[in-house]
PDB file of N, CA and C in Angstrom:
ATOM      1  N   UNK A  22      -2.488  11.205 -20.938  1.00 56.00           N
ATOM      2  CA  UNK A  22      -1.315  11.640 -20.201  1.00 56.00           C
ATOM      3  C   UNK A  22      -0.632  10.417 -19.598  1.00 56.00           C
ATOM      4  N   UNK A  23       0.647  10.318 -19.773  1.00 67.00           N
ATOM      5  CA  UNK A  23       1.414   9.179 -19.280  1.00 67.00           C
ATOM      6  C   UNK A  23       1.654   9.315 -17.775  1.00 67.00           C
ATOM      7  N   UNK A  24       1.540   8.214 -17.107  1.00 88.00           N
ATOM      8  CA  UNK A  24       1.834   8.157 -15.676  1.00 88.00           C
ATOM      9  C   UNK A  24       3.223   7.585 -15.495  1.00 88.00           C
ATOM     10  N   UNK A  25       3.698   7.620 -14.266  1.00 94.00           N
ATOM     11  CA  UNK A  25       4.976   7.018 -13.964  1.00 94.00           C
ATOM     12  C   UNK A  25       4.795   5.906 -12.946  1.00 94.00           C
ATOM     13  N   UNK A  26       5.606   4.878 -13.095  1.00 95.00           N
ATOM     14  CA  UNK A  26       5.594   3.734 -12.192  1.00 95.00           C
ATOM     15  C   UNK A  26       6.987   3.617 -11.605  1.00 95.00           C
ATOM     16  N   UNK A  27       7.047   3.396 -10.314  1.00 95.00           N
ATOM     17  CA  UNK A  27       8.328   3.171  -9.657  1.00 95.00           C
ATOM     18  C   UNK A  27       8.347   1.744  -9.112  1.00 95.00           C
ATOM     19  N   UNK A  28       9.529   1.138  -9.127  1.00 96.00           N
ATOM     20  CA  UNK A  28       9.665  -0.237  -8.660  1.00 96.00           C
ATOM     21  C   UNK A  28      11.125  -0.529  -8.356  1.00 96.00           C
ATOM     22  N   UNK A  29      11.361  -1.611  -7.640  1.00 96.00           N
ATOM     23  CA  UNK A  29      12.706  -2.106  -7.406  1.00 96.00           C
ATOM     24  C   UNK A  29      12.865  -3.382  -8.217  1.00 96.00           C
ATOM     25  N   UNK A  30      13.971  -3.478  -8.934  1.00 96.00           N
ATOM     26  CA  UNK A  30      14.280  -4.706  -9.678  1.00 96.00           C
ATOM     27  C   UNK A  30      15.661  -5.169  -9.259  1.00 96.00           C
ATOM     28  N   UNK A  31      15.694  -6.298  -8.589  1.00 93.00           N
ATOM     29  CA  UNK A  31      16.930  -6.871  -8.061  1.00 93.00           C
ATOM     30  C   UNK A  31      17.697  -5.844  -7.227  1.00 93.00           C
ATOM     31  N   UNK A  32      16.947  -5.123  -6.386  1.00 92.00           N
ATOM     32  CA  UNK A  32      17.545  -4.183  -5.445  1.00 92.00           C
ATOM     33  C   UNK A  32      17.788  -2.784  -5.977  1.00 92.00           C
ATOM     34  N   UNK A  33      17.541  -2.532  -7.246  1.00 94.00           N
ATOM     35  CA  UNK A  33      17.774  -1.222  -7.846  1.00 94.00           C
ATOM     36  C   UNK A  33      16.440  -0.531  -8.087  1.00 94.00           C
ATOM     37  N   UNK A  34      16.311   0.699  -7.568  1.00 96.00           N
ATOM     38  CA  UNK A  34      15.070   1.448  -7.760  1.00 96.00           C
ATOM     39  C   UNK A  34      15.045   2.048  -9.158  1.00 96.00           C
ATOM     40  N   UNK A  35      13.901   1.889  -9.838  1.00 95.00           N
ATOM     41  CA  UNK A  35      13.749   2.394 -11.200  1.00 95.00           C
ATOM     42  C   UNK A  35      12.395   3.059 -11.352  1.00 95.00           C
ATOM     43  N   UNK A  36      12.304   3.993 -12.300  1.00 95.00           N
ATOM     44  CA  UNK A  36      11.058   4.678 -12.618  1.00 95.00           C
ATOM     45  C   UNK A  36      10.877   4.664 -14.129  1.00 95.00           C
ATOM     46  N   UNK A  37       9.673   4.313 -14.575  1.00 94.00           N
ATOM     47  CA  UNK A  37       9.377   4.272 -16.005  1.00 94.00           C
ATOM     48  C   UNK A  37       8.071   5.011 -16.283  1.00 94.00           C
ATOM     49  N   UNK A  38       7.876   5.400 -17.528  1.00 93.00           N
ATOM     50  CA  UNK A  38       6.608   5.974 -17.955  1.00 93.00           C
ATOM     51  C   UNK A  38       5.636   4.841 -18.223  1.00 93.00           C
ATOM     52  N   UNK A  39       4.363   5.095 -17.960  1.00 93.00           N
ATOM     53  CA  UNK A  39       3.339   4.075 -18.133  1.00 93.00           C
ATOM     54  C   UNK A  39       2.127   4.675 -18.812  1.00 93.00           C
ATOM     55  N   UNK A  40       1.573   3.922 -19.759  1.00 90.00           N
ATOM     56  CA  UNK A  40       0.338   4.324 -20.421  1.00 90.00           C
ATOM     57  C   UNK A  40      -0.515   3.080 -20.648  1.00 90.00           C
ATOM     58  N   UNK A  41      -1.808   3.184 -20.361  1.00 90.00           N
ATOM     59  CA  UNK A  41      -2.704   2.050 -20.570  1.00 90.00           C
ATOM     60  C   UNK A  41      -2.844   1.706 -22.047  1.00 90.00           C
ATOM     61  N   UNK A  42      -2.500   2.616 -22.936  1.00 91.00           N
ATOM     62  CA  UNK A  42      -2.573   2.316 -24.369  1.00 91.00           C
ATOM     63  C   UNK A  42      -1.443   1.376 -24.805  1.00 91.00           C
ATOM     64  N   UNK A  43      -0.376   1.300 -24.007  1.00 91.00           N
ATOM     65  CA  UNK A  43       0.752   0.435 -24.348  1.00 91.00           C
ATOM     66  C   UNK A  43       0.779  -0.860 -23.536  1.00 91.00           C
ATOM     67  N   UNK A  44       0.293  -0.810 -22.290  1.00 92.00           N
ATOM     68  CA  UNK A  44       0.372  -1.971 -21.403  1.00 92.00           C
ATOM     69  C   UNK A  44      -0.960  -2.197 -20.704  1.00 92.00           C
ATOM     70  N   UNK A  45      -1.245  -3.461 -20.417  1.00 91.00           N
ATOM     71  CA  UNK A  45      -2.485  -3.842 -19.742  1.00 91.00           C
ATOM     72  C   UNK A  45      -2.493  -3.384 -18.282  1.00 91.00           C
ATOM     73  N   UNK A  46      -1.355  -3.555 -17.595  1.00 91.00           N
ATOM     74  CA  UNK A  46      -1.242  -3.131 -16.200  1.00 91.00           C
ATOM     75  C   UNK A  46       0.213  -2.806 -15.876  1.00 91.00           C
ATOM     76  N   UNK A  47       0.462  -2.352 -14.643  1.00 93.00           N
ATOM     77  CA  UNK A  47       1.814  -1.938 -14.289  1.00 93.00           C
ATOM     78  C   UNK A  47       2.772  -3.128 -14.218  1.00 93.00           C
ATOM     79  N   UNK A  48       2.259  -4.299 -13.925  1.00 94.00           N
ATOM     80  CA  UNK A  48       3.116  -5.481 -13.877  1.00 94.00           C
ATOM     81  C   UNK A  48       3.672  -5.801 -15.266  1.00 94.00           C
ATOM     82  N   UNK A  49       2.820  -5.735 -16.262  1.00 95.00           N
ATOM     83  CA  UNK A  49       3.262  -5.965 -17.632  1.00 95.00           C
ATOM     84  C   UNK A  49       4.281  -4.908 -18.065  1.00 95.00           C
ATOM     85  N   UNK A  50       4.072  -3.669 -17.641  1.00 94.00           N
ATOM     86  CA  UNK A  50       4.977  -2.574 -18.014  1.00 94.00           C
ATOM     87  C   UNK A  50       6.374  -2.760 -17.419  1.00 94.00           C
ATOM     88  N   UNK A  51       6.457  -3.122 -16.145  1.00 96.00           N
ATOM     89  CA  UNK A  51       7.774  -3.287 -15.531  1.00 96.00           C
ATOM     90  C   UNK A  51       8.492  -4.512 -16.095  1.00 96.00           C
ATOM     91  N   UNK A  52       7.749  -5.563 -16.406  1.00 96.00           N
ATOM     92  CA  UNK A  52       8.366  -6.746 -17.012  1.00 96.00           C
ATOM     93  C   UNK A  52       8.914  -6.409 -18.397  1.00 96.00           C
ATOM     94  N   UNK A  53       8.167  -5.629 -19.169  1.00 95.00           N
ATOM     95  CA  UNK A  53       8.627  -5.224 -20.503  1.00 95.00           C
ATOM     96  C   UNK A  53       9.872  -4.343 -20.402  1.00 95.00           C
ATOM     97  N   UNK A  54       9.900  -3.471 -19.399  1.00 95.00           N
ATOM     98  CA  UNK A  54      11.055  -2.588 -19.221  1.00 95.00           C
ATOM     99  C   UNK A  54      12.324  -3.370 -18.900  1.00 95.00           C
ATOM    100  N   UNK A  55      12.167  -4.512 -18.247  1.00 95.00           N
ATOM    101  CA  UNK A  55      13.326  -5.329 -17.861  1.00 95.00           C
ATOM    102  C   UNK A  55      13.512  -6.539 -18.774  1.00 95.00           C
ATOM    103  N   UNK A  56      12.757  -6.602 -19.869  1.00 95.00           N
ATOM    104  CA  UNK A  56      12.848  -7.698 -20.838  1.00 95.00           C
ATOM    105  C   UNK A  56      12.611  -9.070 -20.202  1.00 95.00           C
ATOM    106  N   UNK A  57      11.624  -9.146 -19.329  1.00 94.00           N
ATOM    107  CA  UNK A  57      11.254 -10.403 -18.677  1.00 94.00           C
ATOM    108  C   UNK A  57      10.124 -11.035 -19.488  1.00 94.00           C
ATOM    109  N   UNK A  58      10.291 -12.300 -19.865  1.00 94.00           N
ATOM    110  CA  UNK A  58       9.273 -13.026 -20.632  1.00 94.00           C
ATOM    111  C   UNK A  58       8.161 -13.496 -19.698  1.00 94.00           C
ATOM    112  N   UNK A  59       6.935 -13.130 -20.009  1.00 94.00           N
ATOM    113  CA  UNK A  59       5.794 -13.463 -19.152  1.00 94.00           C
ATOM    114  C   UNK A  59       4.904 -14.576 -19.701  1.00 94.00           C
ATOM    115  N   UNK A  60       5.332 -15.285 -20.720  1.00 95.00           N
ATOM    116  CA  UNK A  60       4.476 -16.300 -21.333  1.00 95.00           C
ATOM    117  C   UNK A  60       4.052 -17.375 -20.336  1.00 95.00           C
ATOM    118  N   UNK A  61       4.971 -17.927 -19.582  1.00 94.00           N
ATOM    119  CA  UNK A  61       4.611 -18.975 -18.621  1.00 94.00           C
ATOM    120  C   UNK A  61       3.795 -18.393 -17.467  1.00 94.00           C
ATOM    121  N   UNK A  62       4.082 -17.153 -17.080  1.00 94.00           N
ATOM    122  CA  UNK A  62       3.304 -16.489 -16.032  1.00 94.00           C
ATOM    123  C   UNK A  62       1.855 -16.339 -16.467  1.00 94.00           C
ATOM    124  N   UNK A  63       1.637 -15.856 -17.695  1.00 94.00           N
ATOM    125  CA  UNK A  63       0.276 -15.668 -18.210  1.00 94.00           C
ATOM    126  C   UNK A  63      -0.474 -16.998 -18.335  1.00 94.00           C
ATOM    127  N   UNK A  64       0.235 -18.052 -18.739  1.00 95.00           N
ATOM    128  CA  UNK A  64      -0.405 -19.362 -18.866  1.00 95.00           C
ATOM    129  C   UNK A  64      -0.903 -19.855 -17.503  1.00 95.00           C
ATOM    130  N   UNK A  65      -0.064 -19.734 -16.492  1.00 94.00           N
ATOM    131  CA  UNK A  65      -0.463 -20.161 -15.152  1.00 94.00           C
ATOM    132  C   UNK A  65      -1.554 -19.256 -14.595  1.00 94.00           C
ATOM    133  N   UNK A  66      -1.467 -17.965 -14.855  1.00 91.00           N
ATOM    134  CA  UNK A  66      -2.486 -17.030 -14.385  1.00 91.00           C
ATOM    135  C   UNK A  66      -3.850 -17.367 -14.998  1.00 91.00           C
ATOM    136  N   UNK A  67      -3.853 -17.726 -16.262  1.00 92.00           N
ATOM    137  CA  UNK A  67      -5.106 -18.094 -16.929  1.00 92.00           C
ATOM    138  C   UNK A  67      -5.689 -19.361 -16.314  1.00 92.00           C
ATOM    139  N   UNK A  68      -4.834 -20.337 -16.009  1.00 93.00           N
ATOM    140  CA  UNK A  68      -5.316 -21.566 -15.369  1.00 93.00           C
ATOM    141  C   UNK A  68      -5.899 -21.279 -13.987  1.00 93.00           C
ATOM    142  N   UNK A  69      -5.223 -20.425 -13.235  1.00 92.00           N
ATOM    143  CA  UNK A  69      -5.732 -20.063 -11.911  1.00 92.00           C
ATOM    144  C   UNK A  69      -7.061 -19.329 -12.015  1.00 92.00           C
ATOM    145  N   UNK A  70      -7.180 -18.454 -13.003  1.00 89.00           N
ATOM    146  CA  UNK A  70      -8.404 -17.695 -13.199  1.00 89.00           C
ATOM    147  C   UNK A  70      -9.590 -18.614 -13.484  1.00 89.00           C
ATOM    148  N   UNK A  71      -9.335 -19.657 -14.262  1.00 91.00           N
ATOM    149  CA  UNK A  71     -10.410 -20.589 -14.602  1.00 91.00           C
ATOM    150  C   UNK A  71     -10.793 -21.487 -13.433  1.00 91.00           C
ATOM    151  N   UNK A  72      -9.855 -21.756 -12.527  1.00 91.00           N
ATOM    152  CA  UNK A  72     -10.124 -22.713 -11.457  1.00 91.00           C
ATOM    153  C   UNK A  72     -10.415 -22.069 -10.102  1.00 91.00           C
ATOM    154  N   UNK A  73     -10.231 -20.763  -9.968  1.00 86.00           N
ATOM    155  CA  UNK A  73     -10.466 -20.120  -8.672  1.00 86.00           C
ATOM    156  C   UNK A  73     -11.681 -19.200  -8.736  1.00 86.00           C
ATOM    157  N   UNK A  74     -12.226 -18.922  -7.568  1.00 83.00           N
ATOM    158  CA  UNK A  74     -13.425 -18.095  -7.506  1.00 83.00           C
ATOM    159  C   UNK A  74     -13.122 -16.648  -7.116  1.00 83.00           C
ATOM    160  N   UNK A  75     -12.139 -16.425  -6.289  1.00 78.00           N
ATOM    161  CA  UNK A  75     -11.891 -15.082  -5.768  1.00 78.00           C
ATOM    162  C   UNK A  75     -10.699 -14.402  -6.405  1.00 78.00           C
ATOM    163  N   UNK A  76     -10.706 -13.085  -6.335  1.00 78.00           N
ATOM    164  CA  UNK A  76      -9.589 -12.304  -6.868  1.00 78.00           C
ATOM    165  C   UNK A  76      -8.373 -12.366  -5.951  1.00 78.00           C
ATOM    166  N   UNK A  77      -8.563 -12.722  -4.704  1.00 86.00           N
ATOM    167  CA  UNK A  77      -7.453 -12.785  -3.755  1.00 86.00           C
ATOM    168  C   UNK A  77      -6.365 -13.744  -4.200  1.00 86.00           C
ATOM    169  N   UNK A  78      -6.759 -14.853  -4.753  1.00 89.00           N
ATOM    170  CA  UNK A  78      -5.792 -15.850  -5.227  1.00 89.00           C
ATOM    171  C   UNK A  78      -4.957 -15.277  -6.363  1.00 89.00           C
ATOM    172  N   UNK A  79      -5.615 -14.563  -7.272  1.00 89.00           N
ATOM    173  CA  UNK A  79      -4.911 -13.979  -8.417  1.00 89.00           C
ATOM    174  C   UNK A  79      -3.912 -12.909  -7.963  1.00 89.00           C
ATOM    175  N   UNK A  80      -4.338 -12.052  -7.057  1.00 89.00           N
ATOM    176  CA  UNK A  80      -3.458 -10.992  -6.561  1.00 89.00           C
ATOM    177  C   UNK A  80      -2.262 -11.581  -5.827  1.00 89.00           C
ATOM    178  N   UNK A  81      -2.528 -12.602  -5.022  1.00 92.00           N
ATOM    179  CA  UNK A  81      -1.465 -13.263  -4.275  1.00 92.00           C
ATOM    180  C   UNK A  81      -0.469 -13.932  -5.220  1.00 92.00           C
ATOM    181  N   UNK A  82      -0.983 -14.626  -6.227  1.00 92.00           N
ATOM    182  CA  UNK A  82      -0.107 -15.282  -7.212  1.00 92.00           C
ATOM    183  C   UNK A  82       0.762 -14.253  -7.935  1.00 92.00           C
ATOM    184  N   UNK A  83       0.140 -13.164  -8.404  1.00 92.00           N
ATOM    185  CA  UNK A  83       0.868 -12.128  -9.136  1.00 92.00           C
ATOM    186  C   UNK A  83       1.975 -11.523  -8.259  1.00 92.00           C
ATOM    187  N   UNK A  84       1.634 -11.188  -7.026  1.00 92.00           N
ATOM    188  CA  UNK A  84       2.625 -10.589  -6.117  1.00 92.00           C
ATOM    189  C   UNK A  84       3.779 -11.548  -5.852  1.00 92.00           C
ATOM    190  N   UNK A  85       3.470 -12.806  -5.592  1.00 94.00           N
ATOM    191  CA  UNK A  85       4.517 -13.791  -5.298  1.00 94.00           C
ATOM    192  C   UNK A  85       5.416 -14.056  -6.509  1.00 94.00           C
ATOM    193  N   UNK A  86       4.815 -14.179  -7.685  1.00 95.00           N
ATOM    194  CA  UNK A  86       5.606 -14.465  -8.882  1.00 95.00           C
ATOM    195  C   UNK A  86       6.515 -13.295  -9.258  1.00 95.00           C
ATOM    196  N   UNK A  87       6.009 -12.081  -9.160  1.00 95.00           N
ATOM    197  CA  UNK A  87       6.846 -10.931  -9.495  1.00 95.00           C
ATOM    198  C   UNK A  87       7.960 -10.749  -8.473  1.00 95.00           C
ATOM    199  N   UNK A  88       7.688 -11.085  -7.226  1.00 95.00           N
ATOM    200  CA  UNK A  88       8.744 -11.048  -6.215  1.00 95.00           C
ATOM    201  C   UNK A  88       9.804 -12.104  -6.536  1.00 95.00           C
ATOM    202  N   UNK A  89       9.364 -13.273  -6.977  1.00 95.00           N
ATOM    203  CA  UNK A  89      10.301 -14.338  -7.359  1.00 95.00           C
ATOM    204  C   UNK A  89      11.166 -13.923  -8.550  1.00 95.00           C
ATOM    205  N   UNK A  90      10.581 -13.130  -9.469  1.00 95.00           N
ATOM    206  CA  UNK A  90      11.314 -12.651 -10.640  1.00 95.00           C
ATOM    207  C   UNK A  90      12.293 -11.526 -10.307  1.00 95.00           C
ATOM    208  N   UNK A  91      12.224 -10.993  -9.089  1.00 95.00           N
ATOM    209  CA  UNK A  91      13.159  -9.947  -8.682  1.00 95.00           C
ATOM    210  C   UNK A  91      12.545  -8.567  -8.534  1.00 95.00           C
ATOM    211  N   UNK A  92      11.225  -8.457  -8.700  1.00 96.00           N
ATOM    212  CA  UNK A  92      10.543  -7.167  -8.577  1.00 96.00           C
ATOM    213  C   UNK A  92       9.992  -6.988  -7.165  1.00 96.00           C
ATOM    214  N   UNK A  93       9.943  -5.737  -6.726  1.00 94.00           N
ATOM    215  CA  UNK A  93       9.285  -5.438  -5.458  1.00 94.00           C
ATOM    216  C   UNK A  93       8.816  -3.985  -5.468  1.00 94.00           C
ATOM    217  N   UNK A  94       7.881  -3.689  -4.597  1.00 94.00           N
ATOM    218  CA  UNK A  94       7.369  -2.334  -4.382  1.00 94.00           C
ATOM    219  C   UNK A  94       6.952  -1.646  -5.687  1.00 94.00           C
ATOM    220  N   UNK A  95       6.126  -2.331  -6.491  1.00 94.00           N
ATOM    221  CA  UNK A  95       5.650  -1.795  -7.772  1.00 94.00           C
ATOM    222  C   UNK A  95       4.436  -0.915  -7.496  1.00 94.00           C
ATOM    223  N   UNK A  96       4.526   0.367  -7.877  1.00 94.00           N
ATOM    224  CA  UNK A  96       3.404   1.267  -7.624  1.00 94.00           C
ATOM    225  C   UNK A  96       3.472   2.490  -8.530  1.00 94.00           C
ATOM    226  N   UNK A  97       2.321   3.161  -8.663  1.00 94.00           N
ATOM    227  CA  UNK A  97       2.261   4.409  -9.408  1.00 94.00           C
ATOM    228  C   UNK A  97       2.912   5.516  -8.593  1.00 94.00           C
ATOM    229  N   UNK A  98       3.517   6.488  -9.291  1.00 92.00           N
ATOM    230  CA  UNK A  98       4.096   7.657  -8.640  1.00 92.00           C
ATOM    231  C   UNK A  98       3.014   8.721  -8.555  1.00 92.00           C
ATOM    232  N   UNK A  99       2.838   9.276  -7.386  1.00 82.00           N
ATOM    233  CA  UNK A  99       1.857  10.358  -7.224  1.00 82.00           C
ATOM    234  C   UNK A  99       2.404  11.629  -7.839  1.00 82.00           C
ATOM    235  N   UNK A 100       1.547  12.350  -8.526  1.00 73.00           N
ATOM    236  CA  UNK A 100       1.927  13.623  -9.121  1.00 73.00           C
ATOM    237  C   UNK A 100       1.722  14.709  -8.073  1.00 73.00           C
ATOM    238  N   UNK A 101       2.819  15.173  -7.464  1.00 61.00           N
ATOM    239  CA  UNK A 101       2.725  16.129  -6.372  1.00 61.00           C
ATOM    240  C   UNK A 101       2.197  17.487  -6.825  1.00 61.00           C
ATOM    241  N   UNK A 102       2.444  17.884  -8.066  1.00 55.00           N
ATOM    242  CA  UNK A 102       1.946  19.179  -8.534  1.00 55.00           C
ATOM    243  C   UNK A 102       0.422  19.176  -8.597  1.00 55.00           C
ATOM    244  N   UNK A 103      -0.174  18.062  -9.027  1.00 58.00           N
ATOM    245  CA  UNK A 103      -1.638  17.962  -9.057  1.00 58.00           C
ATOM    246  C   UNK A 103      -2.199  17.991  -7.642  1.00 58.00           C
ATOM    247  N   UNK A 104      -1.515  17.318  -6.700  1.00 54.00           N
ATOM    248  CA  UNK A 104      -1.971  17.302  -5.313  1.00 54.00           C
ATOM    249  C   UNK A 104      -1.953  18.707  -4.722  1.00 54.00           C
ATOM    250  N   UNK A 105      -0.912  19.484  -5.018  1.00 54.00           N
ATOM    251  CA  UNK A 105      -0.817  20.845  -4.507  1.00 54.00           C
ATOM    252  C   UNK A 105      -1.889  21.734  -5.115  1.00 54.00           C
ATOM    253  N   UNK A 106      -2.147  21.565  -6.415  1.00 57.00           N
ATOM    254  CA  UNK A 106      -3.194  22.347  -7.075  1.00 57.00           C
ATOM    255  C   UNK A 106      -4.556  22.042  -6.458  1.00 57.00           C
ATOM    256  N   UNK A 107      -4.805  20.784  -6.162  1.00 57.00           N
ATOM    257  CA  UNK A 107      -6.074  20.378  -5.565  1.00 57.00           C
ATOM    258  C   UNK A 107      -6.211  20.978  -4.164  1.00 57.00           C
ATOM    259  N   UNK A 108      -5.135  20.979  -3.391  1.00 58.00           N
ATOM    260  CA  UNK A 108      -5.160  21.561  -2.057  1.00 58.00           C
ATOM    261  C   UNK A 108      -5.452  23.047  -2.134  1.00 58.00           C
ATOM    262  N   UNK A 109      -4.856  23.737  -3.103  1.00 58.00           N
ATOM    263  CA  UNK A 109      -5.078  25.176  -3.248  1.00 58.00           C
ATOM    264  C   UNK A 109      -6.510  25.479  -3.636  1.00 58.00           C
ATOM    265  N   UNK A 110      -7.129  24.637  -4.463  1.00 62.00           N
ATOM    266  CA  UNK A 110      -8.521  24.830  -4.865  1.00 62.00           C
ATOM    267  C   UNK A 110      -9.460  24.599  -3.698  1.00 62.00           C
ATOM    268  N   UNK A 111      -9.103  23.647  -2.833  1.00 61.00           N
ATOM    269  CA  UNK A 111      -9.945  23.333  -1.685  1.00 61.00           C
ATOM    270  C   UNK A 111      -9.952  24.439  -0.641  1.00 61.00           C
ATOM    271  N   UNK A 112      -8.929  25.266  -0.624  1.00 58.00           N
ATOM    272  CA  UNK A 112      -8.819  26.329   0.391  1.00 58.00           C
ATOM    273  C   UNK A 112      -9.656  27.476   0.057  1.00 58.00           C
TER     274      UNK A 112
END
């Protein structure tokens, strides 16, 4: 089942469909939707991965670089119908 991702790109809010069979993560999906080339980003990310010990550095780098590219507030959209069904089952 495809999920949805919402994000802002250069101040414009957008929503796209997302599937792990097509993209590695939501960052790759939003970049593909906006035709942003990630080759240099991936090269630097790989170098950081080899030279750093913690995941904090990687997350910080990814967040900063995507913000520099014009992206912000990248996140999955919650499916409200599933949440309501779950609440009804719990009652």
